[in-house]
Coordinates of C-alpha atoms (C1' of nucleotides) in Angstrom, one line a residue:
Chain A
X1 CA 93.8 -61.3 -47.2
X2 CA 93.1 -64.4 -49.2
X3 CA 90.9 -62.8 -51.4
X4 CA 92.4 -60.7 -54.2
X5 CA 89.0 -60.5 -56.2
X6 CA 88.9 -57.8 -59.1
X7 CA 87.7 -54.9 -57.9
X8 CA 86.1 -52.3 -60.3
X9 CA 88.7 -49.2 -60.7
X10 CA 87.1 -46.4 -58.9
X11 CA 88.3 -42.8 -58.4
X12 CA 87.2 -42.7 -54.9
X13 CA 89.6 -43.7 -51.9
X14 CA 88.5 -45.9 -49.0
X15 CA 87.7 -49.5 -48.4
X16 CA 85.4 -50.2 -52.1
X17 CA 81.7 -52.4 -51.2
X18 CA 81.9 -55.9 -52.1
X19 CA 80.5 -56.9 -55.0
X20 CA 80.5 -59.5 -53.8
X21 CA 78.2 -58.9 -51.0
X22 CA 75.9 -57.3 -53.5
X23 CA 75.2 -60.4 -55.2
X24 CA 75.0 -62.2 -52.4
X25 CA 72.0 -60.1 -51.8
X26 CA 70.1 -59.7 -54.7
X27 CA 70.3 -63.7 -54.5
X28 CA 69.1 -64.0 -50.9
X29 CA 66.4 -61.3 -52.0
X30 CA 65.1 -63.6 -54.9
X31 CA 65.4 -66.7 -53.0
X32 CA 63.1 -64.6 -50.1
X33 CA 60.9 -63.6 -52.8
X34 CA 60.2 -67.4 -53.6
X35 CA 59.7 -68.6 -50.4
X36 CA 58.1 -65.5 -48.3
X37 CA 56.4 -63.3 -51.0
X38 CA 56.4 -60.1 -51.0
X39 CA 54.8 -59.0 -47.9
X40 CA 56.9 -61.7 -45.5
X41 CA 60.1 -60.2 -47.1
X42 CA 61.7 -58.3 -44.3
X43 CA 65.3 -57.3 -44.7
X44 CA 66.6 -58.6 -41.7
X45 CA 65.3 -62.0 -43.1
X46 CA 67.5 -61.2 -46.6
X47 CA 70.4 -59.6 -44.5
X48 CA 70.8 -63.3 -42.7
X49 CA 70.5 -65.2 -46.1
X50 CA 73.0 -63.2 -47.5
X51 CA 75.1 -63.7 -44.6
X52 CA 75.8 -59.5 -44.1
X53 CA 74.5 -56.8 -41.5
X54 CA 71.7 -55.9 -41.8
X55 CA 73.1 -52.1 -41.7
X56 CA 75.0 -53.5 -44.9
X57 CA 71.5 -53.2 -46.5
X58 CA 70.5 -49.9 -45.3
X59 CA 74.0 -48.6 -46.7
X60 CA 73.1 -50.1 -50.2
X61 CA 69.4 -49.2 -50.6
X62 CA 67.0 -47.0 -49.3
X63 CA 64.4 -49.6 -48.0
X64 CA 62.6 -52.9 -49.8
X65 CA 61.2 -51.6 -52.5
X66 CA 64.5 -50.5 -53.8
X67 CA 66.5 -53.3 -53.6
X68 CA 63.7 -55.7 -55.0
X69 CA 63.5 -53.3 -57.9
X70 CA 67.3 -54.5 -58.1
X71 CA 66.9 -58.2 -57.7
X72 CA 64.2 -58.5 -60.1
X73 CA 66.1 -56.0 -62.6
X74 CA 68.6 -58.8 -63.6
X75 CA 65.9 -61.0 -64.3
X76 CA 64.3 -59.3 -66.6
X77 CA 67.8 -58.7 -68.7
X78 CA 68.9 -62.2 -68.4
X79 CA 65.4 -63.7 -69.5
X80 CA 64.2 -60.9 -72.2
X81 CA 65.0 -60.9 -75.6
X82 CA 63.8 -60.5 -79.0
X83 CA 64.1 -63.6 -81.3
X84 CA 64.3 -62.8 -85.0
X85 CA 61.2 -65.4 -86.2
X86 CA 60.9 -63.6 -89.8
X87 CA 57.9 -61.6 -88.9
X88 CA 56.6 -58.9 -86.7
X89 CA 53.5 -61.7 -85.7
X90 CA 55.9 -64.2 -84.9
X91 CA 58.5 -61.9 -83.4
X92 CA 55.8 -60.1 -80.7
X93 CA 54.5 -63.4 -80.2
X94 CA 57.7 -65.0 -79.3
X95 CA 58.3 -62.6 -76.7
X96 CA 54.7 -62.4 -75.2
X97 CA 56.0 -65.9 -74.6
X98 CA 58.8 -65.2 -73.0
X99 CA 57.0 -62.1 -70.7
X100 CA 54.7 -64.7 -69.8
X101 CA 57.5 -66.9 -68.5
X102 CA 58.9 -64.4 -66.7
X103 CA 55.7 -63.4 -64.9
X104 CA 55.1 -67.2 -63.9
X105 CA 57.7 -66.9 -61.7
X106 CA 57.0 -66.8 -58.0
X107 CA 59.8 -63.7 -57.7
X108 CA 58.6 -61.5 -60.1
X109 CA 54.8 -62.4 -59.6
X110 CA 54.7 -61.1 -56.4
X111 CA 57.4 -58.3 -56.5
X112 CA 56.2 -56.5 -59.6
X113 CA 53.0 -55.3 -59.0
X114 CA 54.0 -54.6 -55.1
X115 CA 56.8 -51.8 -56.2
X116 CA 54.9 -50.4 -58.8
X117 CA 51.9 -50.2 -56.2
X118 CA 54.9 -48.3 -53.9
X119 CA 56.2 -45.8 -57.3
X120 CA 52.3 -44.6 -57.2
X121 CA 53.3 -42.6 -54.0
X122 CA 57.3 -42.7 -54.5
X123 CA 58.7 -40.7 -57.1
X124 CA 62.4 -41.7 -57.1
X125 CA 61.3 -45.6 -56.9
X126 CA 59.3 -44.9 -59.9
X127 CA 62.4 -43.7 -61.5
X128 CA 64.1 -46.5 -60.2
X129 CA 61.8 -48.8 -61.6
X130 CA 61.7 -46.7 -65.1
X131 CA 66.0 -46.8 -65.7
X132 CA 66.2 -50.3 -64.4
X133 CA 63.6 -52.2 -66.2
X134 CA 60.9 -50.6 -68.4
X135 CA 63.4 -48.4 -70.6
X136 CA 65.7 -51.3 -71.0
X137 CA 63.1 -53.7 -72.2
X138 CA 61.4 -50.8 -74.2
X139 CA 64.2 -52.1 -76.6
X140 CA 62.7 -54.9 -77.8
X141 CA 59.9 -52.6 -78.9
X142 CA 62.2 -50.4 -80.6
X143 CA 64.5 -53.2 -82.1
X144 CA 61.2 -55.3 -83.6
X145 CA 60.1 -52.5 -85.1
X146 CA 63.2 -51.8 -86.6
X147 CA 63.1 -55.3 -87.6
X148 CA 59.6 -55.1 -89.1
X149 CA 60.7 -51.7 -91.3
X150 CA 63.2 -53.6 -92.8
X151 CA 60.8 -56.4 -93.7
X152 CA 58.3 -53.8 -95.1
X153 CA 55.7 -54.8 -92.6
X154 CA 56.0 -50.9 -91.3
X155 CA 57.0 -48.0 -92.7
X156 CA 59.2 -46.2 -92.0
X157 CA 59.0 -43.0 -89.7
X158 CA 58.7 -39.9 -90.7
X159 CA 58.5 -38.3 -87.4
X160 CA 60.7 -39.6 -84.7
X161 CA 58.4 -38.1 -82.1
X162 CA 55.6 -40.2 -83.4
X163 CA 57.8 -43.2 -83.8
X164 CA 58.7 -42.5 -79.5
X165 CA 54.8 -42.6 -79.0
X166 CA 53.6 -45.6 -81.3
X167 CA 56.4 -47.3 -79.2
X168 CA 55.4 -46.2 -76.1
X169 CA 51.8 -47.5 -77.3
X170 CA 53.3 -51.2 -78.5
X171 CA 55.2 -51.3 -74.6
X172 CA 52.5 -50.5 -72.9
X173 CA 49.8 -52.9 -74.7
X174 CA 51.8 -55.9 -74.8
X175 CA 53.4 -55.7 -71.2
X176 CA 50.0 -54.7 -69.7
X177 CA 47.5 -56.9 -71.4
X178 CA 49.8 -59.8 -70.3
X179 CA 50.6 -58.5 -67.3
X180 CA 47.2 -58.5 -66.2
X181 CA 45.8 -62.1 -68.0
X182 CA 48.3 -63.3 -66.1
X183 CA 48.6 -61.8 -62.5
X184 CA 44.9 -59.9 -62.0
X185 CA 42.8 -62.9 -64.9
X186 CA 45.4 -65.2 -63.5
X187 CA 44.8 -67.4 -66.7
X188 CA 47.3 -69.4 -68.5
X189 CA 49.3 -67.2 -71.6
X190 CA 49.7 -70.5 -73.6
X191 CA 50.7 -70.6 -77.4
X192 CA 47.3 -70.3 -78.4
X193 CA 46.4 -67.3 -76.9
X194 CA 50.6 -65.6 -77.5
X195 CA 49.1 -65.9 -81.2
X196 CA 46.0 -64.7 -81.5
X197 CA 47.0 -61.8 -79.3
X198 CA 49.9 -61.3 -81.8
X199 CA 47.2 -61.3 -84.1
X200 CA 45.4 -58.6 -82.6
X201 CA 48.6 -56.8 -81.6
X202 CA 50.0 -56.4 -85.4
X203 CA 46.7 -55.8 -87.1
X204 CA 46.4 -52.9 -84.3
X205 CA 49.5 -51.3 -84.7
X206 CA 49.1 -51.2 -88.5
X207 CA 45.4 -49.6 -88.0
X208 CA 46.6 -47.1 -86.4
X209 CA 49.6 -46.2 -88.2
X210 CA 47.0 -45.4 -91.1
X211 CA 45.3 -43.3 -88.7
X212 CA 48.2 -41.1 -87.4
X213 CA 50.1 -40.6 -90.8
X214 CA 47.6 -41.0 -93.4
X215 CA 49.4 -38.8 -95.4
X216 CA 52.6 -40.6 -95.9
X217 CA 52.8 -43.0 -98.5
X218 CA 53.5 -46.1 -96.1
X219 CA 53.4 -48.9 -98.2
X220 CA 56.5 -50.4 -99.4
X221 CA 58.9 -47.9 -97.8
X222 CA 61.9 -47.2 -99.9
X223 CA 64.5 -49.0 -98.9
X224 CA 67.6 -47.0 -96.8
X225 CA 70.2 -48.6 -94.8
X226 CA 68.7 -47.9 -91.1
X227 CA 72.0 -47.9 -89.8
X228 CA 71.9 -50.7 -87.2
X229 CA 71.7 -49.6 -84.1
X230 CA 73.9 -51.2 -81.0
X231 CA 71.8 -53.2 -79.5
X232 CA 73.3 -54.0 -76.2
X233 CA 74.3 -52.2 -73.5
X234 CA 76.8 -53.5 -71.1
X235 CA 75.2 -54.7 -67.9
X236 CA 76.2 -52.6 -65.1
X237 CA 75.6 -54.9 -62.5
X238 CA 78.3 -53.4 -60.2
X239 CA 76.2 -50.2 -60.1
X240 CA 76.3 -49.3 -56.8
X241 CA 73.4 -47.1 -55.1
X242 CA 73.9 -44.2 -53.0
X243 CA 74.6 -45.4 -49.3
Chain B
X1 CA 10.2 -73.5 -34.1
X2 CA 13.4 -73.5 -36.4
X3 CA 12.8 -74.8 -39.3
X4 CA 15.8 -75.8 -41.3
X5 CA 14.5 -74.6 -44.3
X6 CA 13.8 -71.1 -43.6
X7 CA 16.8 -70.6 -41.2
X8 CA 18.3 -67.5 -43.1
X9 CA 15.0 -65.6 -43.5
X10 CA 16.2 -62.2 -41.6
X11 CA 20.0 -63.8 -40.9
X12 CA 20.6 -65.1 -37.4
X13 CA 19.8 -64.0 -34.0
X14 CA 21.6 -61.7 -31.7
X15 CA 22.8 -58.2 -32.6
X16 CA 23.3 -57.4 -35.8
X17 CA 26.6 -56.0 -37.2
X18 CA 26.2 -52.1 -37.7
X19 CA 25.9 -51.0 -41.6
X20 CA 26.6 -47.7 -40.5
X21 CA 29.8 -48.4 -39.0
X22 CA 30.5 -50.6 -42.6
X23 CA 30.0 -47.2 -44.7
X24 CA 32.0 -45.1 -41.6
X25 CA 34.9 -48.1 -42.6
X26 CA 35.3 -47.9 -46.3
X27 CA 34.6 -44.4 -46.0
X28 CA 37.6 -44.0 -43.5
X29 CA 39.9 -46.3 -45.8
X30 CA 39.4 -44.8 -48.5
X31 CA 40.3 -41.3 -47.1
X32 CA 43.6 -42.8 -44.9
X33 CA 44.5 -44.5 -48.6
X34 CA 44.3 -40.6 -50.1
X35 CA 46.4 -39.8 -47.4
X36 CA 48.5 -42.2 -46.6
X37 CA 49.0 -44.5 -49.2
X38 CA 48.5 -48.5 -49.1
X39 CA 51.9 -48.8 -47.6
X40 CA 51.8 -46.4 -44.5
X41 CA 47.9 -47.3 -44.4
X42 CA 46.9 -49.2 -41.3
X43 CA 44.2 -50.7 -39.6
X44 CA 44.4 -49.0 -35.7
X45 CA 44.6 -45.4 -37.8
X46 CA 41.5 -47.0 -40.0
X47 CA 39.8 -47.7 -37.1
X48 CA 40.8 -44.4 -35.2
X49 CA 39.4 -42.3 -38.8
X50 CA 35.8 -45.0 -38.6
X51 CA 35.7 -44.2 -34.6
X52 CA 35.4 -48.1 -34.2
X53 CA 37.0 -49.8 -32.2
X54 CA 40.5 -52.0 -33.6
X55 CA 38.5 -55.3 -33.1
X56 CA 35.4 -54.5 -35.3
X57 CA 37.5 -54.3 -38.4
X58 CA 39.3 -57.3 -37.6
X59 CA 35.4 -59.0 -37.0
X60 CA 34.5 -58.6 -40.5
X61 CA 37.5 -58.4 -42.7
X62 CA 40.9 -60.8 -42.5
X63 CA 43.4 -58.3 -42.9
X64 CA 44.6 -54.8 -44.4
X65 CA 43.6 -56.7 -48.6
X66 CA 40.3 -57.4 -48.1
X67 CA 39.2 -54.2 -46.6
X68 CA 40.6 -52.4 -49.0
X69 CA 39.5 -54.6 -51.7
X70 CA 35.7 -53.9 -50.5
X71 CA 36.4 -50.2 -50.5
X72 CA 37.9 -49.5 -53.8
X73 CA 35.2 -51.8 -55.5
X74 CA 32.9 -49.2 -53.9
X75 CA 34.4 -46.9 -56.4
X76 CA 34.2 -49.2 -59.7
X77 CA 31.1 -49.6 -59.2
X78 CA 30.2 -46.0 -59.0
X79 CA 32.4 -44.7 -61.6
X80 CA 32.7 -46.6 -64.7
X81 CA 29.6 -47.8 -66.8
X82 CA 29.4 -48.0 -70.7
X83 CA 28.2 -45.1 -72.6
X84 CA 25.9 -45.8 -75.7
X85 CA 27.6 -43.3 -78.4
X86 CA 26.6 -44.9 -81.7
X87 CA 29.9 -46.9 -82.1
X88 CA 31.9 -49.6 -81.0
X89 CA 35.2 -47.1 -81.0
X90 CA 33.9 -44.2 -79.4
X91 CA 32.3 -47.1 -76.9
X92 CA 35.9 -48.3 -76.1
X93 CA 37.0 -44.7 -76.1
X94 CA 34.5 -43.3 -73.4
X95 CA 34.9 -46.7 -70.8
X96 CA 39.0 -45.7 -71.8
X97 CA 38.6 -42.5 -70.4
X98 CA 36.5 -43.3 -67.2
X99 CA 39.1 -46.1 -66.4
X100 CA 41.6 -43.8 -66.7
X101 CA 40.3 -40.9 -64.2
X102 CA 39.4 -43.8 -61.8
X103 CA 42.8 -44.4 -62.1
X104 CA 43.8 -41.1 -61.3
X105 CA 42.1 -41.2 -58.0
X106 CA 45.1 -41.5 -55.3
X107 CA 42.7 -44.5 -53.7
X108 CA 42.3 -46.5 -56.6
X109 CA 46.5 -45.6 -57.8
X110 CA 48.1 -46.5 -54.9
X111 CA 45.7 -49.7 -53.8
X112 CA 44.7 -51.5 -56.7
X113 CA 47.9 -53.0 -58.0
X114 CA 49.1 -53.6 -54.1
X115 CA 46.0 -55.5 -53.6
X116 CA 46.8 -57.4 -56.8
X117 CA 50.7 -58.1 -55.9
X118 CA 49.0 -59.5 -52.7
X119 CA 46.4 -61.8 -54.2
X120 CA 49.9 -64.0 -55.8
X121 CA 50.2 -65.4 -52.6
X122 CA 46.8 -65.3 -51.7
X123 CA 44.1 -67.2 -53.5
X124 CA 41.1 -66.3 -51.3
X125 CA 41.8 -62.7 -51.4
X126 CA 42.3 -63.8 -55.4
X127 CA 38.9 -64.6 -55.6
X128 CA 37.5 -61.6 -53.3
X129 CA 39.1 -59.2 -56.2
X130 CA 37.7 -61.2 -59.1
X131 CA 34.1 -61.4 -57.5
X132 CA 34.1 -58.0 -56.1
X133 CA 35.8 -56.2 -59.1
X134 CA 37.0 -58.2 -62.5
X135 CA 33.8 -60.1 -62.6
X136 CA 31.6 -57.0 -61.9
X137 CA 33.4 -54.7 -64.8
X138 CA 33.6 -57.4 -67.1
X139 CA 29.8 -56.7 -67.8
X140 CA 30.8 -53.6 -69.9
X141 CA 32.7 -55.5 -72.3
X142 CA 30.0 -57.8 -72.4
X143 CA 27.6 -55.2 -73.1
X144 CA 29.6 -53.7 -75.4
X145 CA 29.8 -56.6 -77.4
X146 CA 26.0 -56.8 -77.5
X147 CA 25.8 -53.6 -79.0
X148 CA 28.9 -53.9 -81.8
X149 CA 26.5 -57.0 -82.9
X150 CA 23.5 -55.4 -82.5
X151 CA 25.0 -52.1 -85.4
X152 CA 26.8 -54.8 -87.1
X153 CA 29.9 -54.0 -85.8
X154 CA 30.8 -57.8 -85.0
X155 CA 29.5 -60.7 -85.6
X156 CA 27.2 -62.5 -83.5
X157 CA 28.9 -65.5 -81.8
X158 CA 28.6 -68.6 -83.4
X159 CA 30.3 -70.6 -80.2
X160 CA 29.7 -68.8 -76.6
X161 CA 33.0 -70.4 -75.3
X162 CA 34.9 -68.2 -77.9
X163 CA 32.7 -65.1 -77.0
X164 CA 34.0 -65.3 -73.4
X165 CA 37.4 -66.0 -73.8
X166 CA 37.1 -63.5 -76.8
X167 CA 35.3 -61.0 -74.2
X168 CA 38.4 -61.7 -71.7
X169 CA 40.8 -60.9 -74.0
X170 CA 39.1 -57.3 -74.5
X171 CA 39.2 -57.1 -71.1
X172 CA 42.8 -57.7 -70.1
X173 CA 43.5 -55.7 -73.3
X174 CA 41.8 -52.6 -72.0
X175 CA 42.1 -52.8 -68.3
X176 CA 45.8 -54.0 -68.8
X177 CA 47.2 -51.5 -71.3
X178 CA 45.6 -48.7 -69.4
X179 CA 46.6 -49.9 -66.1
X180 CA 50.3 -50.3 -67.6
X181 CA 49.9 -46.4 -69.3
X182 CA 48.8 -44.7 -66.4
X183 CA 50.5 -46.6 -63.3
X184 CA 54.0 -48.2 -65.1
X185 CA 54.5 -45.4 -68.0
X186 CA 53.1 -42.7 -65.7
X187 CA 51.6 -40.9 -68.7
X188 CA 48.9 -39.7 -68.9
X189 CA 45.8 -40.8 -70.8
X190 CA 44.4 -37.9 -72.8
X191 CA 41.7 -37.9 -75.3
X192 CA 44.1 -38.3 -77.9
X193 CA 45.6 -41.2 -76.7
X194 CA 42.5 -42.9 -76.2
X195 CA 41.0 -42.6 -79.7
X196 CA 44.3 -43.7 -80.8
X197 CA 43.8 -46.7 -78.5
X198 CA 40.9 -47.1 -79.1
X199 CA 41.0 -47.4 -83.1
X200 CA 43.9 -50.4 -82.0
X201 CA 41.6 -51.9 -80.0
X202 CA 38.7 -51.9 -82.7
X203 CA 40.8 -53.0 -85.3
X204 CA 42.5 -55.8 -83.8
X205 CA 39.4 -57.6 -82.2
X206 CA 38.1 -57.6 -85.8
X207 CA 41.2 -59.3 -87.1
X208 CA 41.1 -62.2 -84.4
X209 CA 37.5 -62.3 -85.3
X210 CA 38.7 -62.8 -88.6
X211 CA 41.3 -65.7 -87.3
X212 CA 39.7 -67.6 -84.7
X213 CA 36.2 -68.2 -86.5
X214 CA 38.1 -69.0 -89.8
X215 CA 37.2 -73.0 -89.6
X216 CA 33.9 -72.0 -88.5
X217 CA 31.6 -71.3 -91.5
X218 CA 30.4 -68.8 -89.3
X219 CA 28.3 -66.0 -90.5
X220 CA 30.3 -63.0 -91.9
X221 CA 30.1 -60.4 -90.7
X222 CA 27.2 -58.5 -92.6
X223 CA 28.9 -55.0 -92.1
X224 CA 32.2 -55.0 -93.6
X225 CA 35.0 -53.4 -91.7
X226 CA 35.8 -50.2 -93.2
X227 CA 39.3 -50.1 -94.3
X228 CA 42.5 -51.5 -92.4
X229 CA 42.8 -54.8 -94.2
X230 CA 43.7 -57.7 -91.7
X231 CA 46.9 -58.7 -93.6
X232 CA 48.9 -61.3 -91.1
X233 CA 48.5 -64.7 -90.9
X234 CA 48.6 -65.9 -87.6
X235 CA 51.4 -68.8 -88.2
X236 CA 53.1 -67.7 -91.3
X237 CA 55.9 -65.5 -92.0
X238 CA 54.6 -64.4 -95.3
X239 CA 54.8 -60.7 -94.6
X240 CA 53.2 -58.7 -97.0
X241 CA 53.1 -54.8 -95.9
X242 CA 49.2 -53.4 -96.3
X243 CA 49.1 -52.4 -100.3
Chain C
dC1 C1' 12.7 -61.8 -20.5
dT2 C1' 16.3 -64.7 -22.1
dC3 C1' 19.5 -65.8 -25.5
dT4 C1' 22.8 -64.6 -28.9
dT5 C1' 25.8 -61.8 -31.1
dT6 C1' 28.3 -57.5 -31.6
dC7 C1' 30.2 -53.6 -29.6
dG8 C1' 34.0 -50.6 -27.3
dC9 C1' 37.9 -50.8 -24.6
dT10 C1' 42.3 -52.3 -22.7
dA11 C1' 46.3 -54.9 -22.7
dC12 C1' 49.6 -58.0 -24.4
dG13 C1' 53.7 -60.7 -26.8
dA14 C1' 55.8 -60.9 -31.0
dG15 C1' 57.7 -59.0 -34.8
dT16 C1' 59.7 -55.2 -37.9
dC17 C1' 61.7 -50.8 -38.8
dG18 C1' 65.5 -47.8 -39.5
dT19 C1' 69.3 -45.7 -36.9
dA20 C1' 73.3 -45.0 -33.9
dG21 C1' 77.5 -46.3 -32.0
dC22 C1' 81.7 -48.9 -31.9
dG23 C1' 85.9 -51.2 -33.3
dT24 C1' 87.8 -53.5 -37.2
dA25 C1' 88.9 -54.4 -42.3
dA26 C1' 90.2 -53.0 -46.9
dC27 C1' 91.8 -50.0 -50.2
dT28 C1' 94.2 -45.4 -52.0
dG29 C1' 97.5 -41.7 -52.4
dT30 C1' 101.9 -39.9 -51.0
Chain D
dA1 C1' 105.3 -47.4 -44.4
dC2 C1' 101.9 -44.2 -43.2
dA3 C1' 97.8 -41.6 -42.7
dG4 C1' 93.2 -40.9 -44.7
dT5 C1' 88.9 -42.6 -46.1
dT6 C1' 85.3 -45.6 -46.6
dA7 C1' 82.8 -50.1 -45.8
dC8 C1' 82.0 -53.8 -42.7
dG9 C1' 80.0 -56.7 -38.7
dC10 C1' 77.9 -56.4 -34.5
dT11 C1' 74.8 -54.9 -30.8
dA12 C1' 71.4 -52.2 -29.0
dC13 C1' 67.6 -49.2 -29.1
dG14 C1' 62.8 -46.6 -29.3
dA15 C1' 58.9 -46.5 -32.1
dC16 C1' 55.7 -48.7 -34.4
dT17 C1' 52.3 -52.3 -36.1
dC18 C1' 50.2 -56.7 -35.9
dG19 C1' 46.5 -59.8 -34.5
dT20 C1' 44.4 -61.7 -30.4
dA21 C1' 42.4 -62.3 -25.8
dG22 C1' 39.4 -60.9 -22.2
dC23 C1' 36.0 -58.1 -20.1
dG24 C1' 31.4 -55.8 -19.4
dA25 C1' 27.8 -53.5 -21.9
dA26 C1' 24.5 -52.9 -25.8
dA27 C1' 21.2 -54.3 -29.3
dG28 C1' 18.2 -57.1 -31.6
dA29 C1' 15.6 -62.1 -32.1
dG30 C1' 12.5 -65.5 -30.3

DNA sequence: CTCTTTCGCTACGAGTCGTAGCGTAACTGT
DNA sequence: ACAGTTACGCTACGACTCGTAGCGAAAGAG
């Protein structure tokens, strides 16, 4: 057949999916996403953009919610990332920013909430939706905070347990605050309020990193080489889901 | 004789719409939403659970979003208010913890952030949520305010246009971070969480106090914060680490 | 008593869902 | 080359939901 395409080196015998095909879809189910929403978005509608079966779907992922959790996914890796601006004000900033952009988009505006409003009564979307985007962009948490130890601007743990919940803490205050200006306020997240939200977000933290270990002398943390952590994982985008 | 100006003295004429069957609706959504969930939720088994006939619910609201918009702003209503405890943190710590066990209602969890991905593509049913839910609750932050000013807590305003957009930004704060804790995170929001929280929240509304009202010779702020030294400049890397 | 509006009920076309069945295509191991 | 295995495109299907239309009856307003 005219199409020798690379195909990924799998134990398993039999005819291997297209990845092809996969793309294909996750395209056709952003491109719905822009011009249907969320609730218009039928599968048969993505299956004919994507020029497959619709069965093709149903052999890929277990219904909508699934396979926008997918499509979405990729845009949250490709657009997410943590610019090193000198300091923690200017490096939470910088990605509120960037979250903000994200969320302007008609794809994810629409598709975010409507799949976490699904994980409420679906555990393994909620898993789903965990693996392929809130744990991978916890690492910007994790990496600026890194970033902001180095600087001095935090100290540095003494518990990694507390360390796991302060950055559960940061994750969930700076995604849901602008989450929510921006989709339920549905007011602009313009540079003047990325800053004095930074503002608020650093002066936070650092209150309540007195509160939890008081007894620790924070300030000035004696320098030792945090072993830099790899920060990227290779993209898996040939991940296939159970058919 | 009708007279123009009195015309909506006791509505208009002809049979009036049955409140009882209005409570027998909301009641019934918010029961099929319990069991069902927004997705499988629909309006012949909503009308089936009301004993009303299909076409009343479609007489008085649009669609699926609005009436279940009406019915979990029933429960906002009735479930969060602002305790007086003495302090702006145990304040934001009390409304914390009411927000989150509406949260943990299966109604409120499953329909609030669908009604929300909904209202992207939607701007009237936009506006029904602001007016029939952000609007109404953002009187506790308001009166919350009142009352930090009122023990000294926070200055009074000097500009109302920055009390509002400084009152919004409480609001998304809260609302947001413990929407994204309980619903995205699915963890749960304990009492320890919330003074933690809480102490954030306190802390870093002082500091953009501190940042926005800096041109203003605007009254200080007679009762001094009591520790957590606001040490970030909003547009300079200077970092200094709290010492 | 008349006028107006809402009520319950039935029925309908249109659309979506998720699956089953079939024959074919593509790749793997011997 | 061959058989084995899996994915593919296509068609068709029953079940379900949607939102609306039409009807006669009921309930208040003037």
């Amino acid at each position: 057949m005219p199409c020798p395409t690379h195909r990924r080196r799998t134990g398993r015998t039999g005819r291997p999916r297209s990845t092809e095909a996969n793309r294909a879809i996750l395209d056709a189910t952003r491109a719905a996403l822009v011009e249907l929403g969320w609730g218009k978005l039928t599968m048969s509608d993505v299956a004919a953009r994507a020029k497959v079966a619709k069965t093709t779907l149903y052999r890929r992922w277990a219904g909508k919610s699934e396979l926008v959790v997918d499509a979405v996914a990729d845009l949250f890796d490709e657009h997410l990332e943590l610019p090193d601006r000198g300091s923690l004000h200017a490096d939470v900033e910088g990605v509120v920013l960037q979250f903000a952009a994200l969320l302007e988009r008609p794809e994810t505006k629409t598709a975010l909430m409507a799949v976490v409003a699904e994980s409420t009564r679906d555990e393994a979307l909620r898993d789903r939706i965990r693996s392929a985007i809130v744990e991978r962009q916890k690492r910007l948490v994790l990496l600026g905070r890194e970033r902001a130890q180095a600087r001095g601007e935090l100290p540095y743990d003494s518990d990694p347990s507390v360390a796991a919940s302060q950055a559960d803490l940061i994750f969930d205050l700076i995604a849901g605050t602008v989450v929510h200006r921006a989709l339920v306020s549905a007011e602009p997240v313009d540079a003047e309020w990325a800053a004095t939200f930074s503002t608020l977000v650093v002066s936070g933290v650092q209150a309540t990193l007195g509160a939890t270990t008081a007894a620790n002398g924070a300030t000035t943390a004696n320098a030792s080489p945090p072993a830099p952590a790899a920060t990227d994982p290779p993209r898996d985008p040939a991940a296939a889901p159970p058919g």
